[in-house]
PDB file of C-alpha atoms in Angstrom:
ATOM      1  CA  UNK A  14      10.682  17.185 -16.929  1.00 49.00           C
ATOM      2  CA  UNK A  15       8.280  15.110 -19.797  1.00 59.00           C
ATOM      3  CA  UNK A  16       7.293  11.897 -18.923  1.00 66.00           C
ATOM      4  CA  UNK A  17       9.115   8.619 -20.243  1.00 62.00           C
ATOM      5  CA  UNK A  18       7.225   6.083 -20.125  1.00 58.00           C
ATOM      6  CA  UNK A  19       8.005   2.511 -19.689  1.00 57.00           C
ATOM      7  CA  UNK A  20       4.415   0.505 -21.726  1.00 69.00           C
ATOM      8  CA  UNK A  21       1.692   1.791 -20.613  1.00 88.00           C
ATOM      9  CA  UNK A  22      -1.434  -0.658 -19.726  1.00 97.00           C
ATOM     10  CA  UNK A  23      -3.750  -0.472 -16.699  1.00 98.00           C
ATOM     11  CA  UNK A  24      -2.114   0.982 -12.845  1.00 98.00           C
ATOM     12  CA  UNK A  25      -4.661  -0.364 -10.027  1.00 98.00           C
ATOM     13  CA  UNK A  26      -4.433   1.394  -7.253  1.00 98.00           C
ATOM     14  CA  UNK A  27      -6.255   0.332  -3.886  1.00 98.00           C
ATOM     15  CA  UNK A  28      -7.281   3.396  -1.540  1.00 98.00           C
ATOM     16  CA  UNK A  29      -8.191   5.740  -3.997  1.00 98.00           C
ATOM     17  CA  UNK A  30     -11.087   7.932  -2.209  1.00 97.00           C
ATOM     18  CA  UNK A  31      -8.668   9.947  -0.007  1.00 95.00           C
ATOM     19  CA  UNK A  32      -5.086  11.314   1.005  1.00 94.00           C
ATOM     20  CA  UNK A  33      -3.152  10.005  -1.479  1.00 96.00           C
ATOM     21  CA  UNK A  34      -4.345   7.638  -3.290  1.00 98.00           C
ATOM     22  CA  UNK A  35      -6.803  10.458  -4.953  1.00 98.00           C
ATOM     23  CA  UNK A  36      -3.916  12.919  -5.229  1.00 98.00           C
ATOM     24  CA  UNK A  37      -2.413  10.169  -7.425  1.00 98.00           C
ATOM     25  CA  UNK A  38      -5.306   8.943  -8.903  1.00 98.00           C
ATOM     26  CA  UNK A  39      -5.573  12.298 -10.577  1.00 98.00           C
ATOM     27  CA  UNK A  40      -2.492  13.213 -11.248  1.00 98.00           C
ATOM     28  CA  UNK A  41      -2.291   9.709 -13.443  1.00 98.00           C
ATOM     29  CA  UNK A  42      -5.364  11.156 -15.068  1.00 98.00           C
ATOM     30  CA  UNK A  43      -3.806  14.101 -16.037  1.00 98.00           C
ATOM     31  CA  UNK A  44      -1.547  12.815 -18.317  1.00 97.00           C
ATOM     32  CA  UNK A  45      -0.308  12.985 -21.526  1.00 96.00           C
ATOM     33  CA  UNK A  46      -2.631  10.597 -23.604  1.00 95.00           C
ATOM     34  CA  UNK A  47       0.554   8.909 -24.413  1.00 93.00           C
ATOM     35  CA  UNK A  48       1.430   8.017 -21.026  1.00 95.00           C
ATOM     36  CA  UNK A  49      -1.937   7.701 -19.247  1.00 98.00           C
ATOM     37  CA  UNK A  50      -2.773   4.181 -18.246  1.00 98.00           C
ATOM     38  CA  UNK A  51      -6.624   2.863 -17.825  1.00 98.00           C
ATOM     39  CA  UNK A  52      -7.205   3.122 -14.071  1.00 98.00           C
ATOM     40  CA  UNK A  53      -8.516   0.786 -11.599  1.00 99.00           C
ATOM     41  CA  UNK A  54      -9.914   1.985  -8.775  1.00 98.00           C
ATOM     42  CA  UNK A  55     -10.526  -0.170  -5.276  1.00 98.00           C
ATOM     43  CA  UNK A  56     -11.944   1.145  -3.050  1.00 98.00           C
ATOM     44  CA  UNK A  57     -15.170   0.963  -0.689  1.00 97.00           C
ATOM     45  CA  UNK A  58     -18.458   1.383  -2.550  1.00 97.00           C
ATOM     46  CA  UNK A  59     -20.535   5.430  -2.053  1.00 97.00           C
ATOM     47  CA  UNK A  60     -19.794   8.292  -3.120  1.00 98.00           C
ATOM     48  CA  UNK A  61     -16.349   9.078  -2.469  1.00 98.00           C
ATOM     49  CA  UNK A  62     -15.850   6.041  -5.298  1.00 98.00           C
ATOM     50  CA  UNK A  63     -18.130   7.686  -7.357  1.00 98.00           C
ATOM     51  CA  UNK A  64     -17.189  10.546  -6.976  1.00 98.00           C
ATOM     52  CA  UNK A  65     -13.430  10.188  -7.670  1.00 98.00           C
ATOM     53  CA  UNK A  66     -13.868   8.077 -11.035  1.00 98.00           C
ATOM     54  CA  UNK A  67     -16.196  10.889 -12.143  1.00 98.00           C
ATOM     55  CA  UNK A  68     -13.128  13.540 -12.088  1.00 98.00           C
ATOM     56  CA  UNK A  69     -10.452  10.735 -13.658  1.00 98.00           C
ATOM     57  CA  UNK A  70     -12.620  10.433 -16.312  1.00 98.00           C
ATOM     58  CA  UNK A  71     -13.393  14.188 -16.888  1.00 98.00           C
ATOM     59  CA  UNK A  72      -9.322  14.621 -16.774  1.00 98.00           C
ATOM     60  CA  UNK A  73      -9.453  11.796 -19.736  1.00 97.00           C
ATOM     61  CA  UNK A  74      -8.507   8.282 -18.352  1.00 98.00           C
ATOM     62  CA  UNK A  75     -10.471   5.010 -18.365  1.00 98.00           C
ATOM     63  CA  UNK A  76     -11.600   4.356 -15.839  1.00 98.00           C
ATOM     64  CA  UNK A  77     -13.275   1.158 -14.056  1.00 98.00           C
ATOM     65  CA  UNK A  78     -14.313   1.036 -10.412  1.00 98.00           C
ATOM     66  CA  UNK A  79     -13.990  -2.009  -8.067  1.00 98.00           C
ATOM     67  CA  UNK A  80     -15.812  -1.331  -5.298  1.00 98.00           C
ATOM     68  CA  UNK A  81     -14.248  -3.530  -2.444  1.00 98.00           C
ATOM     69  CA  UNK A  82     -13.620  -3.362   1.515  1.00 98.00           C
ATOM     70  CA  UNK A  83      -9.994  -4.572   1.941  1.00 98.00           C
ATOM     71  CA  UNK A  84     -11.484  -5.515   5.831  1.00 97.00           C
ATOM     72  CA  UNK A  85     -13.078  -7.983   3.768  1.00 98.00           C
ATOM     73  CA  UNK A  86     -10.688 -10.934   2.425  1.00 98.00           C
ATOM     74  CA  UNK A  87     -13.559 -12.021   0.185  1.00 97.00           C
ATOM     75  CA  UNK A  88     -13.889  -8.791  -1.107  1.00 98.00           C
ATOM     76  CA  UNK A  89     -10.435  -8.974  -2.081  1.00 98.00           C
ATOM     77  CA  UNK A  90     -10.673 -12.074  -4.019  1.00 98.00           C
ATOM     78  CA  UNK A  91     -13.709 -10.424  -5.808  1.00 98.00           C
ATOM     79  CA  UNK A  92     -11.749  -7.721  -6.638  1.00 98.00           C
ATOM     80  CA  UNK A  93      -9.304  -9.487  -8.884  1.00 98.00           C
ATOM     81  CA  UNK A  94     -11.917 -11.381 -10.546  1.00 98.00           C
ATOM     82  CA  UNK A  95     -13.068  -7.724 -11.303  1.00 98.00           C
ATOM     83  CA  UNK A  96      -9.807  -7.457 -12.737  1.00 98.00           C
ATOM     84  CA  UNK A  97      -9.784 -10.519 -14.509  1.00 98.00           C
ATOM     85  CA  UNK A  98     -12.969 -10.149 -15.667  1.00 98.00           C
ATOM     86  CA  UNK A  99     -12.256  -6.738 -17.576  1.00 98.00           C
ATOM     87  CA  UNK A 100      -8.608  -7.220 -18.852  1.00 98.00           C
ATOM     88  CA  UNK A 101     -10.156 -11.008 -20.504  1.00 98.00           C
ATOM     89  CA  UNK A 102     -12.902  -9.231 -22.133  1.00 98.00           C
ATOM     90  CA  UNK A 103     -10.967  -5.842 -23.291  1.00 97.00           C
ATOM     91  CA  UNK A 104     -12.375  -3.016 -21.685  1.00 98.00           C
ATOM     92  CA  UNK A 105      -8.952  -2.600 -19.787  1.00 98.00           C
ATOM     93  CA  UNK A 106      -5.366  -2.586 -20.458  1.00 98.00           C
ATOM     94  CA  UNK A 107      -3.134  -4.999 -19.532  1.00 97.00           C
ATOM     95  CA  UNK A 108      -1.821  -4.360 -16.117  1.00 98.00           C
ATOM     96  CA  UNK A 109       1.828  -2.353 -15.795  1.00 97.00           C
ATOM     97  CA  UNK A 110       1.482  -1.557 -12.464  1.00 98.00           C
ATOM     98  CA  UNK A 111      -0.185  -2.675  -9.156  1.00 98.00           C
ATOM     99  CA  UNK A 112       0.206   0.750  -6.250  1.00 98.00           C
ATOM    100  CA  UNK A 113      -0.507  -0.833  -2.996  1.00 98.00           C
ATOM    101  CA  UNK A 114      -1.998   2.228  -1.393  1.00 98.00           C
ATOM    102  CA  UNK A 115      -4.517   1.925   1.299  1.00 97.00           C
ATOM    103  CA  UNK A 116      -4.215   2.108   4.818  1.00 93.00           C
ATOM    104  CA  UNK A 117      -5.845   2.235   8.063  1.00 91.00           C
ATOM    105  CA  UNK A 118      -4.939   3.254  11.224  1.00 92.00           C
ATOM    106  CA  UNK A 119      -7.127   1.550  13.872  1.00 94.00           C
ATOM    107  CA  UNK A 120      -6.833   3.682  17.037  1.00 93.00           C
ATOM    108  CA  UNK A 121      -8.400   0.398  19.328  1.00 96.00           C
ATOM    109  CA  UNK A 122      -5.935  -3.307  18.620  1.00 96.00           C
ATOM    110  CA  UNK A 123      -8.730  -4.473  20.199  1.00 96.00           C
ATOM    111  CA  UNK A 124     -10.769  -3.869  16.665  1.00 97.00           C
ATOM    112  CA  UNK A 125     -11.400  -7.344  14.247  1.00 97.00           C
ATOM    113  CA  UNK A 126     -11.995  -7.208  10.865  1.00 97.00           C
ATOM    114  CA  UNK A 127     -14.921  -9.250   9.095  1.00 97.00           C
ATOM    115  CA  UNK A 128     -12.227 -12.157   8.901  1.00 97.00           C
ATOM    116  CA  UNK A 129     -11.471 -11.600  12.642  1.00 97.00           C
ATOM    117  CA  UNK A 130      -7.476 -10.351  12.080  1.00 98.00           C
ATOM    118  CA  UNK A 131      -6.651  -7.130  13.848  1.00 98.00           C
ATOM    119  CA  UNK A 132      -7.656  -3.999  12.094  1.00 98.00           C
ATOM    120  CA  UNK A 133      -4.065  -2.732  11.087  1.00 97.00           C
ATOM    121  CA  UNK A 134      -2.123  -5.259  10.286  1.00 98.00           C
ATOM    122  CA  UNK A 135      -5.478  -6.751   8.148  1.00 98.00           C
ATOM    123  CA  UNK A 136      -6.292  -4.105   5.955  1.00 98.00           C
ATOM    124  CA  UNK A 137      -2.352  -2.417   5.763  1.00 98.00           C
ATOM    125  CA  UNK A 138      -0.043  -5.673   4.789  1.00 98.00           C
ATOM    126  CA  UNK A 139      -3.193  -8.933   4.656  1.00 98.00           C
ATOM    127  CA  UNK A 140      -5.031  -7.128   2.142  1.00 98.00           C
ATOM    128  CA  UNK A 141      -2.849  -6.642  -0.253  1.00 98.00           C
ATOM    129  CA  UNK A 142      -1.002 -10.021   0.332  1.00 98.00           C
ATOM    130  CA  UNK A 143      -4.295 -11.173  -0.935  1.00 98.00           C
ATOM    131  CA  UNK A 144      -4.633  -8.921  -3.845  1.00 98.00           C
ATOM    132  CA  UNK A 145      -1.112  -9.170  -5.042  1.00 98.00           C
ATOM    133  CA  UNK A 146      -1.137 -13.002  -4.618  1.00 98.00           C
ATOM    134  CA  UNK A 147      -4.691 -13.300  -6.367  1.00 98.00           C
ATOM    135  CA  UNK A 148      -3.561 -11.467  -8.996  1.00 98.00           C
ATOM    136  CA  UNK A 149      -0.628 -13.202 -10.364  1.00 98.00           C
ATOM    137  CA  UNK A 150      -2.325 -17.107  -9.274  1.00 98.00           C
ATOM    138  CA  UNK A 151      -4.462 -15.430 -12.327  1.00 98.00           C
ATOM    139  CA  UNK A 152      -1.758 -14.578 -15.083  1.00 98.00           C
ATOM    140  CA  UNK A 153      -2.977 -10.847 -14.524  1.00 98.00           C
ATOM    141  CA  UNK A 154       1.019  -9.533 -13.992  1.00 98.00           C
ATOM    142  CA  UNK A 155       4.024 -11.201 -13.855  1.00 94.00           C
ATOM    143  CA  UNK A 156       3.148 -13.659 -16.827  1.00 91.00           C
ATOM    144  CA  UNK A 157       4.415 -10.894 -19.125  1.00 89.00           C
ATOM    145  CA  UNK A 158       8.119  -9.793 -21.159  1.00 89.00           C
ATOM    146  CA  UNK A 159       7.825  -6.445 -19.188  1.00 93.00           C
ATOM    147  CA  UNK A 160       7.628  -7.010 -14.911  1.00 97.00           C
ATOM    148  CA  UNK A 161       4.788  -5.830 -14.010  1.00 98.00           C
ATOM    149  CA  UNK A 162       5.783  -2.604 -10.874  1.00 98.00           C
ATOM    150  CA  UNK A 163       4.240  -3.717  -7.862  1.00 98.00           C
ATOM    151  CA  UNK A 164       4.913  -0.481  -5.958  1.00 98.00           C
ATOM    152  CA  UNK A 165       3.914  -0.998  -1.642  1.00 98.00           C
ATOM    153  CA  UNK A 166       3.356   2.008   0.158  1.00 98.00           C
ATOM    154  CA  UNK A 167       5.323   2.102   3.885  1.00 96.00           C
ATOM    155  CA  UNK A 168       6.253   4.832   5.955  1.00 92.00           C
ATOM    156  CA  UNK A 169       9.772   5.703   7.884  1.00 90.00           C
ATOM    157  CA  UNK A 170       7.635   5.116  10.870  1.00 90.00           C
ATOM    158  CA  UNK A 171       8.952   1.490  10.759  1.00 91.00           C
ATOM    159  CA  UNK A 172      11.748   2.917  12.373  1.00 90.00           C
ATOM    160  CA  UNK A 173      11.239   6.646  13.754  1.00 83.00           C
ATOM    161  CA  UNK A 174      13.287   9.001  13.940  1.00 77.00           C
ATOM    162  CA  UNK A 175      14.533  11.242  17.011  1.00 67.00           C
ATOM    163  CA  UNK A 176      12.028  13.980  16.204  1.00 65.00           C
ATOM    164  CA  UNK A 177       9.156  11.012  15.774  1.00 70.00           C
ATOM    165  CA  UNK A 178       9.946   9.735  18.676  1.00 69.00           C
ATOM    166  CA  UNK A 179       9.890  12.905  20.496  1.00 68.00           C
ATOM    167  CA  UNK A 180       6.152  13.535  19.439  1.00 68.00           C
ATOM    168  CA  UNK A 181       5.985  10.175  20.618  1.00 73.00           C
ATOM    169  CA  UNK A 182       5.523   7.919  17.647  1.00 81.00           C
ATOM    170  CA  UNK A 183       7.166   4.270  19.071  1.00 89.00           C
ATOM    171  CA  UNK A 184       9.375   1.367  17.233  1.00 92.00           C
ATOM    172  CA  UNK A 185       7.815  -1.790  15.590  1.00 94.00           C
ATOM    173  CA  UNK A 186       7.793  -4.818  18.464  1.00 96.00           C
ATOM    174  CA  UNK A 187       8.184  -7.135  16.201  1.00 97.00           C
ATOM    175  CA  UNK A 188       6.658 -10.626  16.647  1.00 97.00           C
ATOM    176  CA  UNK A 189       5.567 -13.721  15.367  1.00 98.00           C
ATOM    177  CA  UNK A 190       3.156 -12.364  12.098  1.00 98.00           C
ATOM    178  CA  UNK A 191       0.175 -14.760  13.466  1.00 98.00           C
ATOM    179  CA  UNK A 192       0.769 -12.933  16.653  1.00 98.00           C
ATOM    180  CA  UNK A 193       0.229  -9.839  15.013  1.00 98.00           C
ATOM    181  CA  UNK A 194      -2.990 -10.627  12.896  1.00 98.00           C
ATOM    182  CA  UNK A 195      -4.169 -11.513  16.483  1.00 98.00           C
ATOM    183  CA  UNK A 196      -6.718  -8.461  18.087  1.00 97.00           C
ATOM    184  CA  UNK A 197      -5.810  -7.802  21.532  1.00 96.00           C
ATOM    185  CA  UNK A 198      -8.202  -9.706  24.390  1.00 93.00           C
ATOM    186  CA  UNK A 199     -11.192  -8.256  24.860  1.00 86.00           C
ATOM    187  CA  UNK A 200     -10.004  -7.729  28.655  1.00 84.00           C
ATOM    188  CA  UNK A 201      -7.765  -5.021  27.683  1.00 91.00           C
ATOM    189  CA  UNK A 202      -7.936  -1.743  27.741  1.00 88.00           C
ATOM    190  CA  UNK A 203      -7.500   0.519  24.767  1.00 92.00           C
ATOM    191  CA  UNK A 204      -3.906   1.690  23.761  1.00 92.00           C
ATOM    192  CA  UNK A 205      -2.656   5.017  22.007  1.00 90.00           C
ATOM    193  CA  UNK A 206       0.314   3.483  21.903  1.00 92.00           C
ATOM    194  CA  UNK A 207      -0.546   0.471  20.737  1.00 95.00           C
ATOM    195  CA  UNK A 208      -2.315   1.577  18.435  1.00 94.00           C
ATOM    196  CA  UNK A 209       0.809   2.832  17.056  1.00 93.00           C
ATOM    197  CA  UNK A 210       2.902  -0.326  16.919  1.00 95.00           C
ATOM    198  CA  UNK A 211       0.471  -1.784  15.411  1.00 97.00           C
ATOM    199  CA  UNK A 212       0.243   0.431  12.854  1.00 95.00           C
ATOM    200  CA  UNK A 213       5.024   1.077  13.042  1.00 96.00           C
ATOM    201  CA  UNK A 214       4.463  -3.299  12.619  1.00 97.00           C
ATOM    202  CA  UNK A 215       2.409  -3.073   9.836  1.00 98.00           C
ATOM    203  CA  UNK A 216       4.378  -0.753   7.680  1.00 97.00           C
ATOM    204  CA  UNK A 217       7.067  -3.559   8.343  1.00 98.00           C
ATOM    205  CA  UNK A 218       5.641  -6.102   7.219  1.00 98.00           C
ATOM    206  CA  UNK A 219       5.378  -4.408   3.803  1.00 98.00           C
ATOM    207  CA  UNK A 220       8.709  -4.045   3.445  1.00 98.00           C
ATOM    208  CA  UNK A 221       9.914  -7.798   4.589  1.00 98.00           C
ATOM    209  CA  UNK A 222       6.512  -8.742   2.506  1.00 98.00           C
ATOM    210  CA  UNK A 223       8.012  -6.967  -0.185  1.00 98.00           C
ATOM    211  CA  UNK A 224      11.374  -8.665  -0.195  1.00 98.00           C
ATOM    212  CA  UNK A 225      10.119 -11.640  -0.038  1.00 98.00           C
ATOM    213  CA  UNK A 226       7.588 -11.311  -2.966  1.00 98.00           C
ATOM    214  CA  UNK A 227      10.280 -10.826  -5.790  1.00 98.00           C
ATOM    215  CA  UNK A 228      12.423 -13.900  -4.489  1.00 98.00           C
ATOM    216  CA  UNK A 229       8.477 -15.927  -4.887  1.00 98.00           C
ATOM    217  CA  UNK A 230       7.454 -14.296  -8.070  1.00 97.00           C
ATOM    218  CA  UNK A 231      10.019 -14.195  -8.923  1.00 96.00           C
ATOM    219  CA  UNK A 232      10.682 -12.152 -12.439  1.00 95.00           C
ATOM    220  CA  UNK A 233       7.974 -11.230 -13.955  1.00 97.00           C
ATOM    221  CA  UNK A 234       7.301  -8.703 -11.238  1.00 98.00           C
ATOM    222  CA  UNK A 235       8.903  -5.572 -10.365  1.00 98.00           C
ATOM    223  CA  UNK A 236       8.545  -4.495  -6.168  1.00 98.00           C
ATOM    224  CA  UNK A 237       9.623  -1.996  -4.965  1.00 98.00           C
ATOM    225  CA  UNK A 238       8.893   0.084  -1.394  1.00 98.00           C
ATOM    226  CA  UNK A 239       7.683   3.635  -1.713  1.00 98.00           C
ATOM    227  CA  UNK A 240       7.535   6.238   1.312  1.00 97.00           C
ATOM    228  CA  UNK A 241       5.857   9.415   0.649  1.00 95.00           C
ATOM    229  CA  UNK A 242       7.636  12.173   3.121  1.00 89.00           C
ATOM    230  CA  UNK A 243       6.639  12.911   6.484  1.00 76.00           C
ATOM    231  CA  UNK A 244       2.189  13.627   5.754  1.00 71.00           C
ATOM    232  CA  UNK A 245       0.260  14.620   9.017  1.00 66.00           C
ATOM    233  CA  UNK A 246      -3.537  15.455   8.489  1.00 57.00           C
ATOM    234  CA  UNK A 247      -4.054  12.780   6.219  1.00 54.00           C
ATOM    235  CA  UNK A 248      -7.101  10.053   6.808  1.00 49.00           C
ATOM    236  CA  UNK A 249      -4.981   8.506   8.871  1.00 51.00           C
ATOM    237  CA  UNK A 250      -5.801   9.857  12.164  1.00 46.00           C
ATOM    238  CA  UNK A 251      -9.719   9.701  11.301  1.00 48.00           C
ATOM    239  CA  UNK A 252      -9.881   6.798  14.188  1.00 49.00           C
ATOM    240  CA  UNK A 253      -7.898   8.687  16.571  1.00 45.00           C
ATOM    241  CA  UNK A 254     -10.053  10.612  18.401  1.00 48.00           C
ATOM    242  CA  UNK A 255     -10.540  15.098  17.862  1.00 46.00           C
ATOM    243  CA  UNK A 256      -7.703  15.787  20.217  1.00 43.00           C
ATOM    244  CA  UNK A 257      -4.863  13.930  17.241  1.00 45.00           C
ATOM    245  CA  UNK A 258      -6.370  14.608  14.341  1.00 46.00           C
ATOM    246  CA  UNK A 259      -6.062  18.476  15.886  1.00 47.00           C
ATOM    247  CA  UNK A 260      -2.877  17.932  16.463  1.00 43.00           C
ATOM    248  CA  UNK A 261      -1.882  16.017  13.217  1.00 49.00           C
ATOM    249  CA  UNK A 262      -4.043  18.820  11.862  1.00 49.00           C
ATOM    250  CA  UNK A 263      -0.839  21.764  13.689  1.00 49.00           C
ATOM    251  CA  UNK A 264       1.802  18.974  12.465  1.00 48.00           C
ATOM    252  CA  UNK A 265       0.697  19.261   8.733  1.00 48.00           C
ATOM    253  CA  UNK A 266       2.354  23.398   8.791  1.00 52.00           C
ATOM    254  CA  UNK A 267       5.466  22.364  10.406  1.00 52.00           C
ATOM    255  CA  UNK A 268       8.459  22.563   8.586  1.00 47.00           C
ATOM    256  CA  UNK A 269       9.482  19.400   6.570  1.00 59.00           C
ATOM    257  CA  UNK A 270       6.030  18.475   6.812  1.00 73.00           C
ATOM    258  CA  UNK A 271       4.419  17.810   2.846  1.00 78.00           C
ATOM    259  CA  UNK A 272       0.799  17.080   1.380  1.00 89.00           C
ATOM    260  CA  UNK A 273      -0.855  14.501  -0.918  1.00 91.00           C
ATOM    261  CA  UNK A 274      -0.955  17.175  -3.424  1.00 93.00           C
ATOM    262  CA  UNK A 275       3.263  17.653  -3.117  1.00 92.00           C
ATOM    263  CA  UNK A 276       3.505  13.766  -3.238  1.00 94.00           C
ATOM    264  CA  UNK A 277       1.351  12.538  -5.660  1.00 97.00           C
ATOM    265  CA  UNK A 278       3.349  13.873  -8.732  1.00 97.00           C
ATOM    266  CA  UNK A 279       6.345  11.388  -7.334  1.00 97.00           C
ATOM    267  CA  UNK A 280       4.205   7.880  -6.406  1.00 98.00           C
ATOM    268  CA  UNK A 281       2.742   8.222 -10.359  1.00 98.00           C
ATOM    269  CA  UNK A 282       6.401   8.625 -11.746  1.00 98.00           C
ATOM    270  CA  UNK A 283       7.348   6.043  -9.829  1.00 98.00           C
ATOM    271  CA  UNK A 284       4.574   3.572 -10.975  1.00 98.00           C
ATOM    272  CA  UNK A 285       5.414   4.230 -14.817  1.00 97.00           C
ATOM    273  CA  UNK A 286       8.082   5.764 -15.546  1.00 97.00           C
ATOM    274  CA  UNK A 287      11.254   4.972 -17.337  1.00 95.00           C
ATOM    275  CA  UNK A 288      13.216   6.210 -14.513  1.00 96.00           C
ATOM    276  CA  UNK A 289      12.677   3.326 -12.138  1.00 97.00           C
ATOM    277  CA  UNK A 290      11.974   0.884 -14.532  1.00 95.00           C
ATOM    278  CA  UNK A 291      15.276  -1.268 -13.257  1.00 96.00           C
ATOM    279  CA  UNK A 292      14.411  -1.446  -9.672  1.00 98.00           C
ATOM    280  CA  UNK A 293      13.348  -3.963  -7.523  1.00 98.00           C
ATOM    281  CA  UNK A 294      14.249  -6.460  -4.503  1.00 98.00           C
ATOM    282  CA  UNK A 295      12.541  -3.726  -2.400  1.00 98.00           C
ATOM    283  CA  UNK A 296      13.790  -1.045  -3.052  1.00 98.00           C
ATOM    284  CA  UNK A 297      13.076   1.773  -0.537  1.00 98.00           C
ATOM    285  CA  UNK A 298      12.372   4.996  -2.333  1.00 98.00           C
ATOM    286  CA  UNK A 299      11.598   7.846  -0.344  1.00 96.00           C
ATOM    287  CA  UNK A 300      10.101  10.572  -2.517  1.00 94.00           C
ATOM    288  CA  UNK A 301      12.228  10.451  -5.095  1.00 93.00           C
ATOM    289  CA  UNK A 302      15.393   9.123  -4.070  1.00 96.00           C
ATOM    290  CA  UNK A 303      16.239   5.904  -3.341  1.00 97.00           C
ATOM    291  CA  UNK A 304      17.914   5.026   0.290  1.00 97.00           C
ATOM    292  CA  UNK A 305      18.780   1.680   1.820  1.00 97.00           C
ATOM    293  CA  UNK A 306      16.090   0.690   4.905  1.00 97.00           C
ATOM    294  CA  UNK A 307      17.676  -0.091   8.163  1.00 97.00           C
ATOM    295  CA  UNK A 308      19.574  -3.101   9.149  1.00 97.00           C
ATOM    296  CA  UNK A 309      16.392  -4.739  10.854  1.00 97.00           C
ATOM    297  CA  UNK A 310      13.617  -4.523   7.801  1.00 98.00           C
ATOM    298  CA  UNK A 311      16.362  -6.798   6.054  1.00 98.00           C
ATOM    299  CA  UNK A 312      15.729 -10.321   7.653  1.00 98.00           C
ATOM    300  CA  UNK A 313      15.424 -13.203   5.918  1.00 98.00           C
ATOM    301  CA  UNK A 314      14.288 -15.358   8.786  1.00 98.00           C
ATOM    302  CA  UNK A 315      11.389 -13.044   9.288  1.00 98.00           C
ATOM    303  CA  UNK A 316      11.014 -12.447   5.475  1.00 98.00           C
ATOM    304  CA  UNK A 317       9.759 -16.612   4.967  1.00 98.00           C
ATOM    305  CA  UNK A 318       8.292 -16.813   8.138  1.00 98.00           C
ATOM    306  CA  UNK A 319       6.222 -13.505   7.692  1.00 98.00           C
ATOM    307  CA  UNK A 320       5.423 -15.357   3.545  1.00 98.00           C
ATOM    308  CA  UNK A 321       4.539 -18.505   5.570  1.00 98.00           C
ATOM    309  CA  UNK A 322       2.412 -17.402   8.226  1.00 98.00           C
ATOM    310  CA  UNK A 323       0.545 -14.839   4.932  1.00 98.00           C
ATOM    311  CA  UNK A 324      -0.334 -18.253   3.491  1.00 98.00           C
ATOM    312  CA  UNK A 325      -1.801 -19.616   6.954  1.00 97.00           C
ATOM    313  CA  UNK A 326      -3.512 -17.128   7.779  1.00 98.00           C
ATOM    314  CA  UNK A 327      -5.329 -16.292   4.033  1.00 98.00           C
ATOM    315  CA  UNK A 328      -6.224 -20.004   4.278  1.00 97.00           C
ATOM    316  CA  UNK A 329      -7.769 -19.706   7.300  1.00 94.00           C
ATOM    317  CA  UNK A 330     -10.044 -16.363   6.207  1.00 95.00           C
ATOM    318  CA  UNK A 331     -10.703 -19.006   2.838  1.00 92.00           C
ATOM    319  CA  UNK A 332     -11.728 -21.748   5.146  1.00 91.00           C
ATOM    320  CA  UNK A 333      -8.939 -24.094   3.309  1.00 77.00           C
TER     321      UNK A 333
END
């Protein structure tokens, strides 16, 4: 099926150096010229960022690297400033889409980000909330006649099914967001289960944020959530040790599993194609179909509190 794109500008994608982010970057770069966006690659500085930028350029895309450590919120603010400079100078076209793809699953909930937040919550959720907020404040999203698409990467692990629970994947344990952002006490033991719960909580937070961001940021954005399918064996397990990584690689060969390369065309389509342009309000897209989230994933009180707490946490990190 040919790509039918809305107005094509720039696509900003976080986490472009590996897994789904890398595959999606190349999928976007290889589009026909008429539907090919400029690419703003927000990722950790180093050879991997340089390599994916080179490959995307060779495929024909205009590419800008924005080196950013998402565990440092000052870096995230600098990334938004860099995007503004690129767009104001017309080196890059205005933003069509922001893909909040980067993910992290810390093996130890005692691990703190540079700003003192629990690492999984900091990278998966807080960094993206700050980036989107900064881009909106700078009028880089939400200020044009065509809504800017915001695609948040979540996971069905926010509500694991029977098979996933049989494999030891726990349900989220929601608490006040300030507590979720607080690393486990130094005297506690490292816990694989606690780390998995932290990941599930972060993915649930992104769903709550999607609903509230649509209300708070208004009609100038169209916020959706993308679930790429069951994708074991990706880089998310890199902090979990050799045994967990071996199990993940084995699971990747099981029926029903997907790969970054198989899911990337769907994410690229959600990011740009007219098929999805009417979606908003945190619609949950599972690969290529819209599904309803579990009832507990729609909660106005939690969503409003998450927004308030996020503001508190980001102001604290900024020293305000």
